[in-house]
Short mmCIF file of C-alpha atoms and ligand atoms in Angstrom, two decimals:
data_model
loop_
_atom_site.label_atom_id
_atom_site.label_comp_id
_atom_site.label_asym_id
_atom_site.label_seq_id
_atom_site.Cartn_x
_atom_site.Cartn_y
_atom_site.Cartn_z
CA MET A 1 0.00 0.00 0.00
CA VAL A 2 2.62 2.52 1.09
CA SER A 3 5.98 2.68 -0.68
CA ARG A 4 9.46 2.14 0.76
CA PHE A 5 9.69 5.87 1.59
CA GLY A 6 6.22 6.11 3.11
CA ILE A 7 4.74 7.72 0.01
CA VAL A 8 1.12 7.24 -1.02
CA SER A 9 0.96 6.74 -4.79
CA ASP A 10 -0.82 9.00 -7.28
CA SER A 11 -3.22 6.18 -8.14
CA GLU A 12 -4.26 5.75 -4.50
CA ILE A 13 -4.91 9.48 -4.20
CA LEU A 14 -6.84 9.50 -7.49
CA SER A 15 -8.99 6.55 -6.43
CA GLY A 16 -9.98 8.25 -3.14
CA LYS A 17 -8.22 5.61 -1.05
CA CYS A 18 -6.05 8.22 0.68
CA THR A 19 -8.83 9.43 2.96
CA ASP A 20 -9.85 9.73 6.60
CA VAL A 21 -11.66 6.52 7.44
CA TYR A 22 -14.81 8.38 8.47
CA PHE A 23 -15.28 9.49 4.85
CA ALA A 24 -15.08 5.84 3.79
CA HIS A 25 -17.80 5.07 6.36
CA THR A 26 -19.87 8.06 5.20
CA ASP A 27 -19.63 6.91 1.61
CA GLU A 28 -20.82 3.42 2.59
CA VAL A 29 -23.63 4.65 4.84
CA LEU A 30 -25.03 7.15 2.32
CA ARG A 31 -24.93 4.56 -0.45
CA GLY A 32 -26.72 2.13 1.87
CA GLU A 33 -29.40 4.78 2.47
CA GLY A 34 -29.69 5.62 -1.22
CA CYS A 35 -28.87 9.25 -0.29
CA ASN A 36 -26.69 11.25 -2.67
CA PRO A 37 -27.62 14.94 -2.44
CA ASP A 38 -26.62 17.72 -4.83
CA VAL A 39 -24.30 19.86 -2.74
CA THR A 40 -21.97 22.80 -2.96
CA MET A 41 -18.99 22.74 -0.62
CA GLU A 42 -16.71 25.70 0.07
CA VAL A 43 -13.13 25.72 1.36
CA THR A 44 -12.54 28.51 3.88
CA ALA A 45 -10.08 29.35 6.66
CA ALA A 46 -11.56 30.96 9.77
CA SER A 47 -8.16 32.27 10.84
CA LEU A 48 -4.66 32.51 9.37
CA PRO A 49 -1.09 32.56 10.71
CA ASP A 50 -0.81 36.13 9.36
CA GLU A 51 -3.31 38.80 8.40
CA TRP A 52 -3.68 37.40 4.87
CA GLY A 53 -2.63 34.32 2.92
CA VAL A 54 -1.86 33.26 -0.64
CA VAL A 55 -3.86 30.50 -2.34
CA CYS A 56 -1.87 27.55 -3.63
CA GLY A 57 -2.52 23.87 -4.32
CA THR A 58 -5.53 24.49 -6.56
CA ALA A 59 -3.77 22.96 -9.56
CA ASP A 60 -3.49 19.65 -7.66
CA VAL A 61 -7.17 19.78 -6.67
CA LEU A 62 -8.11 20.25 -10.34
CA SER A 63 -5.87 17.35 -11.40
CA LEU A 64 -7.64 15.21 -8.81
CA LEU A 65 -11.19 16.17 -9.79
CA GLU A 66 -10.82 16.49 -13.56
CA GLY A 67 -13.09 14.06 -15.40
CA ILE A 68 -15.57 13.73 -12.51
CA PRO A 69 -18.93 15.39 -13.29
CA LEU A 70 -18.38 18.33 -10.91
CA ASN A 71 -18.31 22.10 -11.24
CA VAL A 72 -15.34 23.68 -9.51
CA SER A 73 -14.62 27.39 -9.10
CA ALA A 74 -11.62 28.84 -7.30
CA MET A 75 -9.40 31.81 -6.67
CA PRO A 76 -6.42 31.40 -9.03
CA GLU A 77 -3.21 30.30 -7.37
CA GLY A 78 -1.23 33.27 -6.15
CA THR A 79 -4.35 35.23 -5.15
CA VAL A 80 -4.26 36.91 -1.76
CA PHE A 81 -7.14 35.85 0.51
CA TYR A 82 -8.41 36.71 3.97
CA PRO A 83 -10.03 34.71 6.78
CA GLY A 84 -13.66 33.84 6.06
CA GLU A 85 -13.29 34.10 2.27
CA PRO A 86 -13.93 30.87 0.32
CA VAL A 87 -10.97 30.07 -1.91
CA LEU A 88 -12.54 27.12 -3.75
CA ARG A 89 -16.00 25.65 -4.25
CA ILE A 90 -17.18 22.31 -5.58
CA SER A 91 -20.71 21.56 -6.76
CA GLY A 92 -22.09 18.14 -7.68
CA LYS A 93 -23.31 14.85 -6.28
CA TYR A 94 -21.78 14.49 -2.82
CA LEU A 95 -20.78 10.86 -3.29
CA ASP A 96 -18.74 11.81 -6.37
CA PHE A 97 -16.21 13.55 -4.11
CA CYS A 98 -16.93 12.62 -0.49
CA THR A 99 -13.74 10.58 -0.02
CA TYR A 100 -11.54 13.22 -1.71
CA GLU A 101 -11.97 15.81 1.06
CA THR A 102 -8.81 14.66 2.87
CA SER A 103 -6.64 15.07 -0.23
CA ILE A 104 -8.30 18.30 -1.38
CA LEU A 105 -7.65 19.94 1.99
CA GLY A 106 -4.16 18.46 2.20
CA PHE A 107 -3.22 19.95 -1.17
CA LEU A 108 -4.58 23.38 -0.25
CA CYS A 109 -3.55 23.56 3.43
CA HIS A 110 0.09 22.65 2.87
CA ALA A 111 0.84 24.50 -0.37
CA SER A 112 -1.05 27.64 0.72
CA GLY A 113 0.88 27.66 4.01
CA ILE A 114 4.19 27.64 2.14
CA ALA A 115 3.06 30.16 -0.50
CA SER A 116 1.76 32.47 2.23
CA ALA A 117 5.02 32.35 4.22
CA SER A 118 6.96 32.91 1.01
CA ALA A 119 4.80 35.93 0.14
CA GLN A 120 5.08 37.40 3.64
CA ILE A 121 8.89 37.24 3.71
CA THR A 122 9.37 38.36 0.10
CA LEU A 123 7.05 41.31 0.70
CA ILE A 124 9.22 42.40 3.62
CA ALA A 125 12.40 41.91 1.56
CA GLY A 126 11.05 44.16 -1.23
CA GLU A 127 13.72 44.53 -3.92
CA LYS A 128 16.10 42.14 -2.16
CA PRO A 129 15.64 38.65 -3.64
CA ILE A 130 14.75 35.70 -1.43
CA TYR A 131 15.71 32.18 -2.56
CA SER A 132 14.04 29.01 -1.30
CA PHE A 133 16.65 26.72 0.33
CA GLY A 134 14.29 24.66 2.47
CA SER A 135 13.39 21.49 0.58
CA ARG A 136 15.77 19.61 2.94
CA ARG A 137 13.47 20.50 5.80
CA GLN A 138 10.65 18.28 4.49
CA HIS A 139 10.16 14.82 2.96
CA PRO A 140 11.93 14.69 -0.43
CA ALA A 141 8.80 13.31 -2.11
CA ILE A 142 7.19 16.75 -1.82
CA ALA A 143 10.23 18.84 -2.82
CA GLY A 144 8.57 19.82 -6.11
CA MET A 145 5.44 20.99 -4.33
CA ILE A 146 7.46 23.01 -1.80
CA GLU A 147 9.50 24.79 -4.46
CA ARG A 148 6.44 25.46 -6.62
CA ALA A 149 4.53 26.93 -3.66
CA ALA A 150 7.54 29.04 -2.62
CA TRP A 151 7.79 30.31 -6.19
CA ILE A 152 4.09 31.17 -6.37
CA GLY A 153 4.59 33.04 -3.10
CA GLY A 154 7.24 35.20 -4.74
CA VAL A 155 10.77 33.84 -4.22
CA ALA A 156 13.25 34.68 -6.97
CA GLY A 157 14.55 31.12 -7.31
CA VAL A 158 14.72 27.74 -5.58
CA SER A 159 17.48 25.28 -4.78
CA ASN A 160 15.95 21.83 -5.40
CA THR A 161 16.71 20.30 -8.78
CA CYS A 162 13.30 18.56 -8.78
CA ALA A 163 11.46 21.89 -8.86
CA PRO A 164 8.97 22.16 -11.73
CA GLU A 165 10.55 23.22 -14.99
CA GLY A 166 10.69 26.96 -15.54
CA ILE A 167 11.46 27.93 -11.95
CA PRO A 168 15.00 29.34 -11.77
CA LEU A 169 17.47 27.26 -9.78
CA ALA A 170 19.77 29.00 -7.30
CA GLY A 171 22.65 27.80 -5.15
CA THR A 172 26.36 27.27 -5.60
CA MET A 173 28.22 25.25 -2.95
CA PRO A 174 27.80 23.62 0.48
CA HIS A 175 30.37 23.55 3.28
CA ALA A 176 30.99 19.92 2.27
CA LEU A 177 32.62 21.04 -1.01
CA ILE A 178 35.08 23.29 0.78
CA MET A 179 35.76 20.68 3.48
CA SER A 180 36.31 17.97 0.86
CA LEU A 181 38.96 20.07 -0.88
CA GLY A 182 40.57 21.13 2.39
CA SER A 183 40.35 24.92 2.14
CA ALA A 184 37.99 27.66 1.07
CA ARG A 185 40.39 28.86 -1.64
CA ALA A 186 40.71 25.34 -3.06
CA GLY A 187 36.93 24.95 -3.02
CA TRP A 188 36.26 28.25 -4.78
CA ALA A 189 38.98 27.63 -7.38
CA ALA A 190 37.68 24.14 -8.14
CA PHE A 191 34.16 25.51 -8.41
CA ASP A 192 35.37 28.12 -10.87
CA ARG A 193 37.14 25.48 -12.95
CA HIS A 194 34.25 23.04 -13.18
CA ALA A 195 30.90 24.76 -12.60
CA PRO A 196 29.06 25.90 -15.74
CA GLN A 197 29.93 29.44 -16.77
CA ASN A 198 26.35 30.67 -16.38
CA ILE A 199 26.34 29.89 -12.64
CA PRO A 200 27.26 33.05 -10.71
CA ARG A 201 30.44 32.73 -8.67
CA ILE A 202 28.88 33.10 -5.22
CA TYR A 203 31.41 31.79 -2.73
CA LEU A 204 30.63 30.45 0.73
CA CYS A 205 32.67 32.42 3.26
CA ASP A 206 32.41 31.12 6.76
CA THR A 207 33.77 27.58 6.77
CA PHE A 208 37.09 27.83 8.59
CA CYS A 209 37.86 31.53 9.17
CA ASP A 210 36.38 34.80 10.15
CA GLU A 211 33.76 36.08 7.68
CA LYS A 212 35.68 39.30 6.91
CA ARG A 213 38.92 37.54 5.96
CA GLU A 214 37.17 34.89 3.90
CA ALA A 215 34.95 37.46 2.16
CA LEU A 216 37.97 39.51 1.13
CA ALA A 217 39.78 36.40 -0.09
CA ALA A 218 36.68 35.32 -2.04
CA ALA A 219 36.41 38.74 -3.67
CA ARG A 220 40.07 38.52 -4.68
CA ALA A 221 39.34 35.06 -6.10
CA GLY A 222 36.67 36.56 -8.35
CA ALA A 223 33.44 36.17 -6.36
CA VAL A 224 30.47 38.21 -7.56
CA ALA A 225 28.91 37.64 -4.15
CA VAL A 226 29.88 36.12 -0.82
CA ARG A 227 27.49 33.87 1.09
CA LEU A 228 27.58 34.02 4.87
CA ASP A 229 25.89 30.99 6.40
CA THR A 230 27.12 31.76 9.92
CA PRO A 231 25.30 29.45 12.31
CA ARG A 232 23.14 31.07 14.98
CA SER A 233 25.34 29.61 17.72
CA ARG A 234 28.28 31.74 16.50
CA ARG A 235 26.52 34.82 15.27
CA GLY A 236 26.95 37.24 18.13
CA ASP A 237 26.13 40.65 16.71
CA MET A 238 25.38 39.66 13.12
CA HIS A 239 24.70 43.22 12.05
CA SER A 240 28.21 44.22 13.12
CA ILE A 241 29.70 41.22 11.29
CA LEU A 242 27.83 42.23 8.14
CA GLU A 243 28.88 45.89 8.50
CA GLU A 244 32.47 44.78 8.90
CA VAL A 245 32.34 42.57 5.81
CA ARG A 246 30.75 45.34 3.72
CA TRP A 247 33.29 47.89 4.98
CA GLU A 248 36.31 45.75 4.15
CA LEU A 249 34.97 44.77 0.72
CA ASP A 250 34.34 48.44 -0.11
CA LEU A 251 37.67 49.57 1.33
CA HIS A 252 39.50 47.17 -0.97
CA GLY A 253 37.56 48.24 -4.05
CA PHE A 254 35.06 45.37 -4.14
CA THR A 255 32.01 47.61 -3.99
CA SER A 256 30.15 45.52 -6.53
CA VAL A 257 30.57 42.25 -4.60
CA LYS A 258 27.19 41.43 -3.04
CA ILE A 259 26.46 39.88 0.34
CA PHE A 260 24.15 36.86 0.48
CA LEU A 261 22.92 35.65 3.91
CA SER A 262 21.52 32.22 4.71
CA GLY A 263 21.12 29.85 7.65
CA GLY A 264 17.97 30.02 9.79
CA VAL A 265 16.87 33.31 8.21
CA THR A 266 13.50 34.55 9.51
CA LYS A 267 11.27 37.53 8.73
CA SER A 268 12.91 39.44 11.60
CA ASP A 269 16.37 38.71 10.16
CA VAL A 270 15.29 40.15 6.81
CA VAL A 271 14.18 43.31 8.61
CA ALA A 272 17.30 43.44 10.80
CA TYR A 273 19.92 42.83 8.08
CA GLY A 274 18.15 43.96 4.91
CA ASP A 275 19.97 47.30 4.97
CA ILE A 276 23.28 45.53 4.23
CA VAL A 277 22.43 42.10 2.82
CA ASP A 278 21.69 41.98 -0.92
CA ALA A 279 19.90 38.60 -1.04
CA PHE A 280 18.74 35.89 1.36
CA GLY A 281 18.56 32.08 1.24
CA VAL A 282 15.61 30.96 3.34
CA GLY A 283 14.90 27.37 4.36
CA GLY A 284 12.67 26.46 7.25
CA SER A 285 10.94 29.83 7.50
CA ILE A 286 9.26 29.00 4.20
CA ALA A 287 9.36 25.20 3.88
CA ASN A 288 8.22 24.59 7.48
CA ALA A 289 5.50 27.24 7.38
CA PRO A 290 2.39 26.48 9.43
CA VAL A 291 -0.33 24.98 7.24
CA ILE A 292 -3.44 27.01 6.53
CA ASP A 293 -6.27 25.61 8.61
CA PHE A 294 -8.80 25.30 5.79
CA SER A 295 -12.09 23.47 6.27
CA MET A 296 -14.49 22.25 3.62
CA ASP A 297 -18.19 22.69 4.40
CA ILE A 298 -21.51 22.03 2.69
CA VAL A 299 -23.13 25.43 2.12
CA GLU A 300 -25.95 24.34 -0.20
CA ARG A 301 -27.94 21.08 -0.29
CA ASN A 302 -30.38 20.29 -3.10
CA GLY A 303 -30.48 23.98 -4.05
CA GLU A 304 -31.15 25.29 -0.51
CA PRO A 305 -28.62 27.24 1.58
CA VAL A 306 -27.43 25.32 4.61
CA SER A 307 -24.68 25.75 7.18
CA LYS A 308 -23.25 24.15 10.25
CA ARG A 309 -22.98 26.22 13.43
CA GLY A 310 -20.44 29.03 13.21
CA LYS A 311 -20.43 29.13 9.38
CA LYS A 312 -22.17 31.35 6.85
CA GLY A 313 -24.61 29.36 4.69
CA GLY A 314 -25.15 29.67 0.94
CA VAL A 315 -22.78 29.91 -2.00
CA LYS A 316 -20.56 33.00 -1.81
CA GLN A 317 -18.44 35.21 -4.01
CA VAL A 318 -15.54 37.50 -3.07
CA TYR A 319 -15.21 40.78 -4.98
CA LEU A 320 -12.20 43.04 -5.13
CA THR A 321 -12.98 46.65 -5.99
CA GLU A 322 -10.66 49.06 -7.76
CA ASN A 323 -9.83 50.80 -4.48
CA GLY A 324 -8.78 47.49 -2.92
CA GLU A 325 -11.94 46.88 -0.89
CA ARG A 326 -12.96 43.23 -0.51
CA ILE A 327 -16.64 42.35 -0.39
CA LEU A 328 -18.09 38.92 0.49
CA LEU A 329 -21.61 38.44 -0.90
CA PRO A 330 -24.04 35.61 -1.69
CA ALA A 331 -23.00 34.40 -5.14
CA LEU A 332 -26.36 35.34 -6.68
CA SER A 333 -26.27 38.94 -5.39
CA GLU A 334 -25.69 41.75 -7.84
CA LYS A 335 -22.00 42.39 -8.50
CA PRO A 336 -20.83 45.50 -6.62
CA PHE A 337 -19.92 48.47 -8.84
CA GLY A 338 -16.34 48.14 -10.09
CA GLY A 339 -15.95 44.79 -8.34
CA ARG A 340 -14.01 41.89 -9.82
CA ALA A 341 -15.08 38.36 -8.83
CA LEU A 342 -12.10 36.48 -7.40
CA ILE A 343 -13.68 33.00 -7.47
CA ILE A 344 -13.82 31.96 -11.11
CA PRO A 345 -14.80 28.74 -12.95
CA ALA A 346 -12.12 26.06 -13.18
CA LEU A 347 -13.96 22.82 -14.03
CA LYS A 348 -17.36 22.58 -15.72
CA ASN A 349 -18.83 19.09 -15.52
CA GLY A 350 -15.30 17.82 -14.95
CA ASN A 351 -13.78 19.64 -17.95
CA ARG A 352 -11.17 22.33 -17.57
CA VAL A 353 -12.15 25.90 -18.22
CA SER A 354 -9.61 28.65 -18.21
CA LEU A 355 -8.64 29.07 -14.59
CA ASP A 356 -5.45 31.00 -14.86
CA THR A 357 -2.91 29.51 -12.47
CA ALA A 358 -0.92 32.67 -12.99
CA THR A 359 2.17 32.91 -10.86
CA ASN A 360 2.35 36.65 -11.29
CA ILE A 361 -0.77 37.50 -9.39
CA VAL A 362 0.98 37.59 -6.06
CA ARG A 363 3.64 39.86 -7.47
CA GLU A 364 0.94 42.34 -8.50
CA ALA A 365 -0.81 41.87 -5.19
CA ARG A 366 2.42 42.63 -3.38
CA ASP A 367 2.38 46.21 -4.63
CA ARG A 368 -1.10 46.63 -3.18
CA LEU A 369 -0.01 45.02 0.07
CA GLN A 370 2.85 47.44 0.75
CA HIS A 371 0.66 49.45 3.09
CA PHE A 372 0.09 46.35 5.26
CA LEU A 373 3.72 46.29 6.31
CA HIS A 374 3.96 47.30 9.94
CA PRO A 375 6.64 49.91 10.69
CA GLN A 376 8.71 47.26 12.50
CA GLU A 377 8.64 45.08 9.38
CA LYS A 378 10.26 47.68 7.14
CA ILE A 379 13.93 47.45 6.33
CA ASN A 380 15.77 50.64 7.40
CA LYS A 381 17.21 51.86 4.14
C1 PCP B 1 21.86 24.83 4.62
C2 PCP B 1 22.12 25.93 3.64
C3 PCP B 1 21.18 27.05 4.02
C4 PCP B 1 20.24 26.48 4.99
C5 PCP B 1 20.41 25.03 4.96
C6 PCP B 1 18.82 26.90 4.73
O1 PCP B 1 22.62 24.86 5.76
O2 PCP B 1 23.42 26.32 3.64
O3 PCP B 1 21.79 28.10 4.62
O4 PCP B 1 17.93 26.36 5.67
P1 PCP B 1 17.44 27.08 7.02
O5 PCP B 1 16.99 28.47 6.67
O6 PCP B 1 16.30 26.20 7.49
O7 PCP B 1 18.62 27.09 7.96
P2 PCP B 1 23.73 23.80 6.17
O8 PCP B 1 23.17 22.42 6.17
O9 PCP B 1 24.37 24.30 7.39
O10 PCP B 1 24.74 24.07 5.02
P3 PCP B 1 25.51 23.37 3.89
O11 PCP B 1 24.75 22.24 3.28
O12 PCP B 1 25.67 24.54 2.98
O13 PCP B 1 26.79 22.98 4.50
#
């Protein structure tokens, strides 16, 4: 059933076998009762780790449900959403998708958590690129999903070679390369001899010596950037270390050599060091992001609005107006003036319609979100 690495196969997910057992019981009981209502279910988060989130994982939900006679509408991946706003809705015969709820939520909760964390940290970093270095923090079977979600959230590149095609790869060398060759200089020189010419010469500068000395040596060896991966246990006053490195590089004429910081980087680190650092490599702060706590609820049964306690009944639509206002309305209400519907058709009777899984939406949204940055989240320029 489960593979050597604990992975559930695509075919088990597609057949609905990867489910919570109570959905298997529900399926059996309803079939026994001859009850198979027409329903609409909505996926909504009542609260979020941050003020807003970024939708991701929809593409996997559509791959799962394609070919089943269902209508699915959703916010395109990369869309910013708020608590209480449905991000996806499914309409059809309940027993056609009852056992898929576990996988549908799993796709959306995990990928949206990563995309949201990626968007939050890249928003704070502004012009300074963030690269996703965190696939090693999760099971390798989902490395592609992690890198895709980080990319949709706005990172400039990712490190895992199993990332979906089209996402730029970033990363040059680990400490192991330098340690294998015995010295930083030997490691950098070997890298320069053998690495493809189009890979920027970004040299790791904290393996054996002080960051300042290694950075200067790396610049003399032709580095376009130096990467400081100083572990937290040795950091001390990291801002002073960074200032010192920048000062010495400038003093010796290496003003164009950039500083790249990695190793346990958090949102606060981006704020604290963003005045000196030119780019960040971020692992766990993106890859280990808290999942979004989505739930999937029946909001309409046989054409009638219905809701469980604590939820709003009826099918809903979210509108975004030109001045950035968000309005949640019953789906059949008149569209507010100037409002754009954010939940748009994706599958009609199981066939794809043009849901744009645009990866640029979050980049546009980021401009609008600038005013959400709290003063303490702004980098002191
Ligand atoms: C890795 C890499 C990045 C780290 C992971 C990103 O560190 O150099 O800095 O992940 P994080 O944000 O969760 O820390 P190491 O394993 O120390 O380095 P390396 O493989 O380069 O020796």
